[in-house]
CSV table of C-alpha atoms in Angstrom, one decimal:
chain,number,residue,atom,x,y,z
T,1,UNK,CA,77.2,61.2,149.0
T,2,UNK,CA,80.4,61.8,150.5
T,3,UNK,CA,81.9,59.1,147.7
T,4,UNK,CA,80.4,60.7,145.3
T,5,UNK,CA,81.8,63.9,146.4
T,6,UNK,CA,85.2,62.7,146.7
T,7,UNK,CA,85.0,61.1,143.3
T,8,UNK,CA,84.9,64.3,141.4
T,9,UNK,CA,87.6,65.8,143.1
T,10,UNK,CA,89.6,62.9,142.4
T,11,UNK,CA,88.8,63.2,138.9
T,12,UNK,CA,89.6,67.1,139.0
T,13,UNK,CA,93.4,66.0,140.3
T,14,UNK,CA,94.0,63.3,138.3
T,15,UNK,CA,93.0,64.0,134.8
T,16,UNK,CA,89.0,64.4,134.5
T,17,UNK,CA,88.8,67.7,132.8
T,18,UNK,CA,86.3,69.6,134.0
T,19,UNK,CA,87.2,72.6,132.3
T,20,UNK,CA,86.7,71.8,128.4
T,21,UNK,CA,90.5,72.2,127.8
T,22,UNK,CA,90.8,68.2,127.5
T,23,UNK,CA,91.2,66.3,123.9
T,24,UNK,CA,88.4,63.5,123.9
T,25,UNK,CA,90.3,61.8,120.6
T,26,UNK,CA,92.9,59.5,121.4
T,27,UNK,CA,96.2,59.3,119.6
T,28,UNK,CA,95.2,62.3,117.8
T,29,UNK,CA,98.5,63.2,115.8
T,30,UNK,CA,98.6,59.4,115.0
T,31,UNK,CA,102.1,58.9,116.5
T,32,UNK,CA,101.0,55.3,118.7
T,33,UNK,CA,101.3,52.3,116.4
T,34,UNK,CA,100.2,48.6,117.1
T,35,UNK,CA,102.6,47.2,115.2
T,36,UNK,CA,105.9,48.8,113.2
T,37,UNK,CA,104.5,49.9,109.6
T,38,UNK,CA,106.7,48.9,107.1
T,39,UNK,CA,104.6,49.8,103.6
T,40,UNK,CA,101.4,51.1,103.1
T,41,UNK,CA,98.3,49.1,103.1
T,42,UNK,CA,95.7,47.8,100.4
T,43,UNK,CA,92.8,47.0,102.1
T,44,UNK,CA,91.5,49.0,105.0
T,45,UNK,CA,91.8,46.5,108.0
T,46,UNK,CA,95.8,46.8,107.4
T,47,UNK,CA,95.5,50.4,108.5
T,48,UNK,CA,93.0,49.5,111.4
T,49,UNK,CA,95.6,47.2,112.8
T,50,UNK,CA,98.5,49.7,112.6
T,51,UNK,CA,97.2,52.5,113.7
T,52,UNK,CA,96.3,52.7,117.2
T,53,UNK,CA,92.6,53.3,118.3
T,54,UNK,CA,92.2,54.2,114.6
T,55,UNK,CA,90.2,52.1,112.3
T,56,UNK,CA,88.9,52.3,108.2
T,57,UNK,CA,85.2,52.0,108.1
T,58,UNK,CA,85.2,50.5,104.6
T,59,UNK,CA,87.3,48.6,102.1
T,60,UNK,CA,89.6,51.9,101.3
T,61,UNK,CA,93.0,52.1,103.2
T,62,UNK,CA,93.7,55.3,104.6
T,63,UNK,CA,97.7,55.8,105.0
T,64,UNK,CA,100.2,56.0,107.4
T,65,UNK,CA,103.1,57.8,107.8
T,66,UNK,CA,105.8,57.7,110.1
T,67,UNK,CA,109.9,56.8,110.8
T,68,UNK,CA,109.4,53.4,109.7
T,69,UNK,CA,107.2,53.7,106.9
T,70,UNK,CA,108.3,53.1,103.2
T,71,UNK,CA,106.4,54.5,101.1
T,72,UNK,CA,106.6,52.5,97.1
T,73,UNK,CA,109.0,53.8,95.2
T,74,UNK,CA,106.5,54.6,92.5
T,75,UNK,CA,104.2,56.8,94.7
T,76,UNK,CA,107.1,58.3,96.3
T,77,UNK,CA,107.7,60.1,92.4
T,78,UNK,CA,104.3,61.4,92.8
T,79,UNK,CA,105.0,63.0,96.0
T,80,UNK,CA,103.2,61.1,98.3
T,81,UNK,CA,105.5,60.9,101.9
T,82,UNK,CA,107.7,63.9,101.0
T,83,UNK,CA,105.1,66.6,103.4
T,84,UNK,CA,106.5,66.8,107.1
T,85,UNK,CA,103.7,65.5,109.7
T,86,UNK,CA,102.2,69.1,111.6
T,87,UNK,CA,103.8,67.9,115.2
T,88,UNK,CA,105.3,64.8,116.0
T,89,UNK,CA,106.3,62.0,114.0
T,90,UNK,CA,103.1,60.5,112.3
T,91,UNK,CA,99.8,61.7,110.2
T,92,UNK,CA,97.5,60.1,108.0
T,93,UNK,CA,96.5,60.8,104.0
T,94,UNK,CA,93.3,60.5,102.7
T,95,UNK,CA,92.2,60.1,99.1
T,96,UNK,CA,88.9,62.5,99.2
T,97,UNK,CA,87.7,62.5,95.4
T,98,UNK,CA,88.2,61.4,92.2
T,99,UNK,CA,85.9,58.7,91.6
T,100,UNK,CA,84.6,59.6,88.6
T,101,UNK,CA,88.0,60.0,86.9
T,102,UNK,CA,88.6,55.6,88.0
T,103,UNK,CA,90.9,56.7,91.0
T,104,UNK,CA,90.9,53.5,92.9
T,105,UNK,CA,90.1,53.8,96.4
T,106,UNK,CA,88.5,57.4,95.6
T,107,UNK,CA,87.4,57.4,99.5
T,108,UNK,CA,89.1,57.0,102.5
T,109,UNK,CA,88.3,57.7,105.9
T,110,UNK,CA,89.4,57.0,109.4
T,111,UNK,CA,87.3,56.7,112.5
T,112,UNK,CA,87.8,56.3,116.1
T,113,UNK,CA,86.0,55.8,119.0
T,114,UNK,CA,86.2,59.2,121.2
T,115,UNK,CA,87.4,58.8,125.0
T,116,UNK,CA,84.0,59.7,126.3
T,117,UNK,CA,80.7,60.3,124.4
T,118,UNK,CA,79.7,63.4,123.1
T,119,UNK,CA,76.9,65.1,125.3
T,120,UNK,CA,73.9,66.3,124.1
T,121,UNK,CA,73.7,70.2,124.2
T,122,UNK,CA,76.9,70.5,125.1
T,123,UNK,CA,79.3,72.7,122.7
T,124,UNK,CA,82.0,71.9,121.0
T,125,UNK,CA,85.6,72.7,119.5
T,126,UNK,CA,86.5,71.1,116.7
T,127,UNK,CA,90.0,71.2,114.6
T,128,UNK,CA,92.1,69.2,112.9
T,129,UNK,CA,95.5,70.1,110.7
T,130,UNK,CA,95.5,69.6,106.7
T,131,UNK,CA,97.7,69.7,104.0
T,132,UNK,CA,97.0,68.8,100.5
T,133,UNK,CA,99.8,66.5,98.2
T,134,UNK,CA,101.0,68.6,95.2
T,135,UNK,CA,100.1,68.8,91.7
T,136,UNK,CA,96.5,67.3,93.1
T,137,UNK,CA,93.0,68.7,93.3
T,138,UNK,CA,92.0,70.7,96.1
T,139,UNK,CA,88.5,70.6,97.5
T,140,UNK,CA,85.6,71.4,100.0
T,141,UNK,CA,83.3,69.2,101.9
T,142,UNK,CA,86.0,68.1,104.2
T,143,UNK,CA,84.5,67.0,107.6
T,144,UNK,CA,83.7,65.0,110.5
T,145,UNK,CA,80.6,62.8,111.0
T,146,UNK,CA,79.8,62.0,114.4
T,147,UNK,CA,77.8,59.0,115.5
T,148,UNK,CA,76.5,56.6,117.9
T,149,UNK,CA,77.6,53.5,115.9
T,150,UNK,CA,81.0,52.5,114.2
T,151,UNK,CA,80.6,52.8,110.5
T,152,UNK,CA,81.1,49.8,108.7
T,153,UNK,CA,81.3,49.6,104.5
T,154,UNK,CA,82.4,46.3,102.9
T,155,UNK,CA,82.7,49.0,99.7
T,156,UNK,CA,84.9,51.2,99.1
T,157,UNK,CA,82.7,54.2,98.2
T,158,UNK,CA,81.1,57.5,99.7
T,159,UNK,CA,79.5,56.4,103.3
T,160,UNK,CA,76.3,57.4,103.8
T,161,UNK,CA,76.5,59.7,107.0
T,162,UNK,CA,75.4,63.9,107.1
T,163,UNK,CA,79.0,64.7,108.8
T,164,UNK,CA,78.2,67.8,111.3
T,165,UNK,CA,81.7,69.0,110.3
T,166,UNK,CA,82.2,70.2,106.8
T,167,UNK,CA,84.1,72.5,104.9
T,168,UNK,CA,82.3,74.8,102.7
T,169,UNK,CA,85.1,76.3,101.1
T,170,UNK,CA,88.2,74.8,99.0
T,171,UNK,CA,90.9,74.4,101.8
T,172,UNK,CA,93.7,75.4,99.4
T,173,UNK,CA,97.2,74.4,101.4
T,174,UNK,CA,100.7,76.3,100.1
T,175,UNK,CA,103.2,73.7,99.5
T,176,UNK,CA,104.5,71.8,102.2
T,177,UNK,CA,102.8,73.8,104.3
T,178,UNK,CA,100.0,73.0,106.9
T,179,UNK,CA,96.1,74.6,107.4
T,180,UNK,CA,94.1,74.3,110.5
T,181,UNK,CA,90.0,73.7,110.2
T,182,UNK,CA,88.7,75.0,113.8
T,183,UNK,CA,84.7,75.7,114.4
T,184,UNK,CA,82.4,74.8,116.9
T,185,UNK,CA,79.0,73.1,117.5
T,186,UNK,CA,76.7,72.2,120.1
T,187,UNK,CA,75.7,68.2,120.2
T,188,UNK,CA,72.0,67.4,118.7
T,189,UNK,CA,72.5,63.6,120.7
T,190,UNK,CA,74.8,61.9,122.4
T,191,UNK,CA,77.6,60.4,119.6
T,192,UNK,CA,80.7,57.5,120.8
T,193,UNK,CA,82.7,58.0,117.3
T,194,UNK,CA,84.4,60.3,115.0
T,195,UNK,CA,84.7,59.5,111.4
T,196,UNK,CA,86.6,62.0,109.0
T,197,UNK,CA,86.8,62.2,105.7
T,198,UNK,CA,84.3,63.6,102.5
T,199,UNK,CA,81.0,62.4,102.6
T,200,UNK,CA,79.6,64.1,99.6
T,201,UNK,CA,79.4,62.9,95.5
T,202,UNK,CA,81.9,64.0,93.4
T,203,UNK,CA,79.3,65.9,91.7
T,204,UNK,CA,78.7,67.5,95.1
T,205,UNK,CA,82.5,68.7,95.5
T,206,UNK,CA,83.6,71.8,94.7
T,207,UNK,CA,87.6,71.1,93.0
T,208,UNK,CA,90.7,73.7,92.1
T,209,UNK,CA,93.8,71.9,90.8
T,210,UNK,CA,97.0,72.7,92.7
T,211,UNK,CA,100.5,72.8,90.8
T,212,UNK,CA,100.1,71.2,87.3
T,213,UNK,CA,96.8,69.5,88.7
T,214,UNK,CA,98.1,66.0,86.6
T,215,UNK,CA,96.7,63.7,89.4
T,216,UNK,CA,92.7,63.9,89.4
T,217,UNK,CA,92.0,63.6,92.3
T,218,UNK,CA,91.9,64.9,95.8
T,219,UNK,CA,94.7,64.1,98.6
T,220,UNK,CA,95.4,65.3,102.3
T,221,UNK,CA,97.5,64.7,105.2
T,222,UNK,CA,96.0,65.1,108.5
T,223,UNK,CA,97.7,65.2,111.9
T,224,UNK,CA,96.3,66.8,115.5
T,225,UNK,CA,92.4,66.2,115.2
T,226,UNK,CA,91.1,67.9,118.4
T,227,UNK,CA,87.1,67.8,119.6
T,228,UNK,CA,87.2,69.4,123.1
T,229,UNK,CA,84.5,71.1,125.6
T,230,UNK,CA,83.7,74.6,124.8
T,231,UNK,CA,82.4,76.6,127.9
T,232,UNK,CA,80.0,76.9,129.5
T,233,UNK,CA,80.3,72.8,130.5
T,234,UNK,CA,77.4,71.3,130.7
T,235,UNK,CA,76.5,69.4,133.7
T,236,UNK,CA,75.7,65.7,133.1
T,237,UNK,CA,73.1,63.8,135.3
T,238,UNK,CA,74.4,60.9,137.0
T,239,UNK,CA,72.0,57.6,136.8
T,240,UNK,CA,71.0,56.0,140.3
T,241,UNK,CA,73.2,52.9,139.4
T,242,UNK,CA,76.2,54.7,138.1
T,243,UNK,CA,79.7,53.1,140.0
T,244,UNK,CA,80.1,56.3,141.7
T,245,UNK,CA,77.2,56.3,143.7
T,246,UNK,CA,78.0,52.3,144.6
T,247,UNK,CA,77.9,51.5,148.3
T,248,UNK,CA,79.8,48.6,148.7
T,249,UNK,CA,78.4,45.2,150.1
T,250,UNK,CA,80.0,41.9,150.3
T,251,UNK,CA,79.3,39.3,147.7
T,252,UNK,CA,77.7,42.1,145.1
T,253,UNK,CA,78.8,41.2,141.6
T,254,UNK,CA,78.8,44.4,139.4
T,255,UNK,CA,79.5,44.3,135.9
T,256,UNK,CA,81.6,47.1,134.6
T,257,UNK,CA,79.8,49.4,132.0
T,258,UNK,CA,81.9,50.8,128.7
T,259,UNK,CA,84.5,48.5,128.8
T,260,UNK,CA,86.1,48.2,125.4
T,261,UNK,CA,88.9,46.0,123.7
T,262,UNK,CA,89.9,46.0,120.3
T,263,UNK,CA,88.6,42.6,118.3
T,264,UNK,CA,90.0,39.5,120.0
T,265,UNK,CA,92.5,41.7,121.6
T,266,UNK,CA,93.1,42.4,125.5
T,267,UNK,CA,94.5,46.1,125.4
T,268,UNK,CA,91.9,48.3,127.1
T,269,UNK,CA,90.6,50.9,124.5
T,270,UNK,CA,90.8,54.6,125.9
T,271,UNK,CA,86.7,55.4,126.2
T,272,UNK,CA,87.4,52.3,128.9
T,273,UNK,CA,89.2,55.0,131.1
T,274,UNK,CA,86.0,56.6,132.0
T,275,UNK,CA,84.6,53.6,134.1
T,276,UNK,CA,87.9,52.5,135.7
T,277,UNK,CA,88.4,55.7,137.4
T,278,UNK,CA,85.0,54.9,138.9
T,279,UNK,CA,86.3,51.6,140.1
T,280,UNK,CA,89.6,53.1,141.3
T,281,UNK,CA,88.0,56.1,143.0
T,282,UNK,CA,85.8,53.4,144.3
T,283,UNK,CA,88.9,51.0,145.8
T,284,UNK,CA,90.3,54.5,147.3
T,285,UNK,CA,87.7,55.6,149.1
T,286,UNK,CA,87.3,52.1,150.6
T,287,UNK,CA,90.6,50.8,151.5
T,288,UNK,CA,89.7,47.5,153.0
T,289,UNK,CA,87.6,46.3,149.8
T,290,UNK,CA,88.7,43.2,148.4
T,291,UNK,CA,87.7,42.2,144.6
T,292,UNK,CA,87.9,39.9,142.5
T,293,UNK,CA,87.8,40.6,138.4
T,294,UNK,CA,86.0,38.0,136.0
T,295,UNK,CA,86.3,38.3,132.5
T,296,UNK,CA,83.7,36.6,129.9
T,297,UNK,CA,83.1,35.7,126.4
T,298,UNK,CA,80.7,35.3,124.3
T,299,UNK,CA,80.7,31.6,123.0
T,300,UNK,CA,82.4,32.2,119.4
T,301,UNK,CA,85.5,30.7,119.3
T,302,UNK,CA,87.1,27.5,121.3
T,303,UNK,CA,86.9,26.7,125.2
T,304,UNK,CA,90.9,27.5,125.3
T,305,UNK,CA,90.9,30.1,123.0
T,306,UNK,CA,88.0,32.1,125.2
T,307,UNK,CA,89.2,31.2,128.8
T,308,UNK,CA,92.9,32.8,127.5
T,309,UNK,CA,91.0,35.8,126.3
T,310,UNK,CA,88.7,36.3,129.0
T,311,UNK,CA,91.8,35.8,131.5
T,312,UNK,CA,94.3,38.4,129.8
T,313,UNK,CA,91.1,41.0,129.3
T,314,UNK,CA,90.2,40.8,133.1
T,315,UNK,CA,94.7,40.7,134.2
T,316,UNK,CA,94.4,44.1,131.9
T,317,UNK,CA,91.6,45.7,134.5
T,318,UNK,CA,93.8,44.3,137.2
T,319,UNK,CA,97.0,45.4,135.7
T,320,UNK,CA,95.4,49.4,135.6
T,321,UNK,CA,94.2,49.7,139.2
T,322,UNK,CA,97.7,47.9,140.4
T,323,UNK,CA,99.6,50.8,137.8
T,324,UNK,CA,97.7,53.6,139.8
T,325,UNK,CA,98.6,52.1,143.4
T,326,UNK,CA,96.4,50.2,144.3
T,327,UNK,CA,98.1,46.8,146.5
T,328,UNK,CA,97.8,43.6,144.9
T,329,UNK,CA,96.6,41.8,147.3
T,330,UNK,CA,93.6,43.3,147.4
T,331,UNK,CA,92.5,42.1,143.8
T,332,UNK,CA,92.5,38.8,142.4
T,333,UNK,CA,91.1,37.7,138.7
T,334,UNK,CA,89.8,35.3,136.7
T,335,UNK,CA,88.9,34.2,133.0
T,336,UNK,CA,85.4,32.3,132.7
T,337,UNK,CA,85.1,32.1,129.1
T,338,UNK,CA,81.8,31.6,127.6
T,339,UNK,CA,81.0,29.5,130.6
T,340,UNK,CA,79.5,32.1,132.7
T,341,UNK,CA,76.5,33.3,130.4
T,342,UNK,CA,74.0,36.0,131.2
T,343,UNK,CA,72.3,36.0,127.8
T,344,UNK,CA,71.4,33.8,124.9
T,345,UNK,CA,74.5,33.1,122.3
T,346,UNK,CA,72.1,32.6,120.1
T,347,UNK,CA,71.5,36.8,119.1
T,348,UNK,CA,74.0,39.5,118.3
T,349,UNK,CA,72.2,41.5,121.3
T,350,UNK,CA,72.8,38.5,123.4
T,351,UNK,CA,76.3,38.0,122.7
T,352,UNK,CA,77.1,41.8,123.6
T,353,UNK,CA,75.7,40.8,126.8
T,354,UNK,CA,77.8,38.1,127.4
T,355,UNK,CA,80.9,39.8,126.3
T,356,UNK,CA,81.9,41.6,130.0
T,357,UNK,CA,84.0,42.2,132.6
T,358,UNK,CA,82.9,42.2,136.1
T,359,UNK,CA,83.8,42.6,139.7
T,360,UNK,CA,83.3,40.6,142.8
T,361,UNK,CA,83.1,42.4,146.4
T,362,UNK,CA,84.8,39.7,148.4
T,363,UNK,CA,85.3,42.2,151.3
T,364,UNK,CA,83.9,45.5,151.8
């Protein structure tokens, strides 16, 4: 009890909000980039590996803007790249309509998974900053869908999802200026990701053309999305095998829960923060526990190729606990590969399982 006790004051001191005031969507005015952008993209896995922590749920590329982005010379005479991000240096634009004039790419969105889940019952603010490209068509039905899954389109069409976000009037934006959306909702279940974008028909959008209205269709920037807490904060039961409540014992193997990486990459994903403050609260409150972190695969991919992944994945749970204070010698690690498997690789479900990282008490 007394862990547990300490644990939620540690997360009151060092950054678990308790108060509804924190932002639960990372890189949220799209200013963190995996790799230096140099044009725009055609297909959307291009933006999903530029963006960081952002991803396209279908074919469509979203775009991005920032210092080192060119922007085609072509599109450039349109307008497109010419609006000032909100804050910052980056934002996003979204083509929201205009199938049924041929537009390619009529729909783009961009999802992300959200640094903790959404809770059920618990309220909610929502915002996000918008401005429309000139001498387009402005519309409604701008929102945000929440769910428990990542989307995933091979088209590039109008997903499927009832957003519980949406804008029922035209957001009409004055040149070069910037609008904020803001509401609130309470949580019907508990939702991991954010996708926004317009998930209505174009027969279901309500249009006004902006400027000379010569481009049919429907274009916005987007910068500082925001989902926080609203009070009164809703308290969350915590399950009997939850890290917090963890006595340690020598030679108890725990495997981590919510751990996330990116595909076939070893940078910890920010909904990973959640658990490894457990695990560091944990290693605080215990000063003489010794660990040891394994990383493992599923069995897709080579022997090499999965030992080198499972190795850097577990070195980057390591590499967070030393980056807070902990002393290395208290933690070693260890890649295992696919060699190490709790499940059959024979199922998706399986693999999921098999895909972990997990620590060893060699000392308590």
């Amino acid at each position: 009890m007394f862990f547990f006790l300490s644990l939620r004051l540690y997360f009151a001191l060092f950054g678990w909000d308790q108060t509804g005031e924190e932002n639960i969507i990372p890189n949220p005015g799209f200013e963190q980039f995996s790799r230096s952008p140099v044009g725009w993209y055609l297909k959307g896995e291009h933006f999903s590996k530029a963006i960081k922590y952002w991803h396209s749920p279908t074919a469509a590329s979203p775009d991005a803007y920032g210092p080192k982005v060119q922007v085609p010379v072509s599109w450039r005479e349109k307008g497109f790249g010419i609006q000032t991000p909100h804050t910052g240096f980056g934002m996003i634009g979204l083509t929201l309509y205009g199938c049924k004039y041929g537009k390619p790419h009529c729909r783009e969105y961009a999802q992300i998974q959200m640094a903790e889940p959404i809770i059920v019952g618990q309220k909610y603010t929502v915002s996000f900053w918008m401005s429309s490209l000139n001498n387009t068509l402005e519309i409604n039905q701008i929102g945000i869908a929440f769910t428990h899954k990542p989307a995933k389109e091979p088209g590039e069409g109008v997903l499927n999802l009832h957003p519980q976000i949406v804008t029922k009037e035209i957001q009409k934006c004055r040149e070069g200026t910037w609008r904020q959306y803001e509401t609130t909702f309470i949580a019907d279940a508990s939702y991991d990701y954010a996708i926004l974008g317009n998930f209505s028909a174009d027969e279901q959008t309500l249009t006004e053309q902006k400027g000379d209205g010569r481009l049919l269709f429907a274009y916005y920037y987007f910068d500082d999305i925001s989902v926080r807490k609203a009070p009164p904060i809703k308290e969350i039961a915590i399950p009997d095998d939850d890290l917090s409540r963890l006595i340690p014992k020598q030679g108890q193997v725990i495997v981590l829960k919510d751990i996330f990486f990116d595909w076939d990459q070893a940078e910890l994903m920010p909904r990973s923060l959640v658990e490894l403050k457990k695990l560091l609260a944990l290693m605080q409150h215990f000063p003489e526990m010794r660990i040891e972190v394994w990383g493992h695969t599923d069995s897709t991919g080579s022997k090499e190729y999965n030992s080198r992944l499972s190795s850097y994945r577990a070195k980057a749970v390591v590499n967070f606990l030393f980056e807070q204070g902990i002393d290395s010698q208290r933690i070693n690690y260890a890649g295992w590969g696919s060699s190490k498997p709790v499940a059959s690789n024979e199922t998706q479900e399986g693999r999921m399982q098999n895909r972990r990282v997990e620590f060893k008490i060699v000392h308590e």
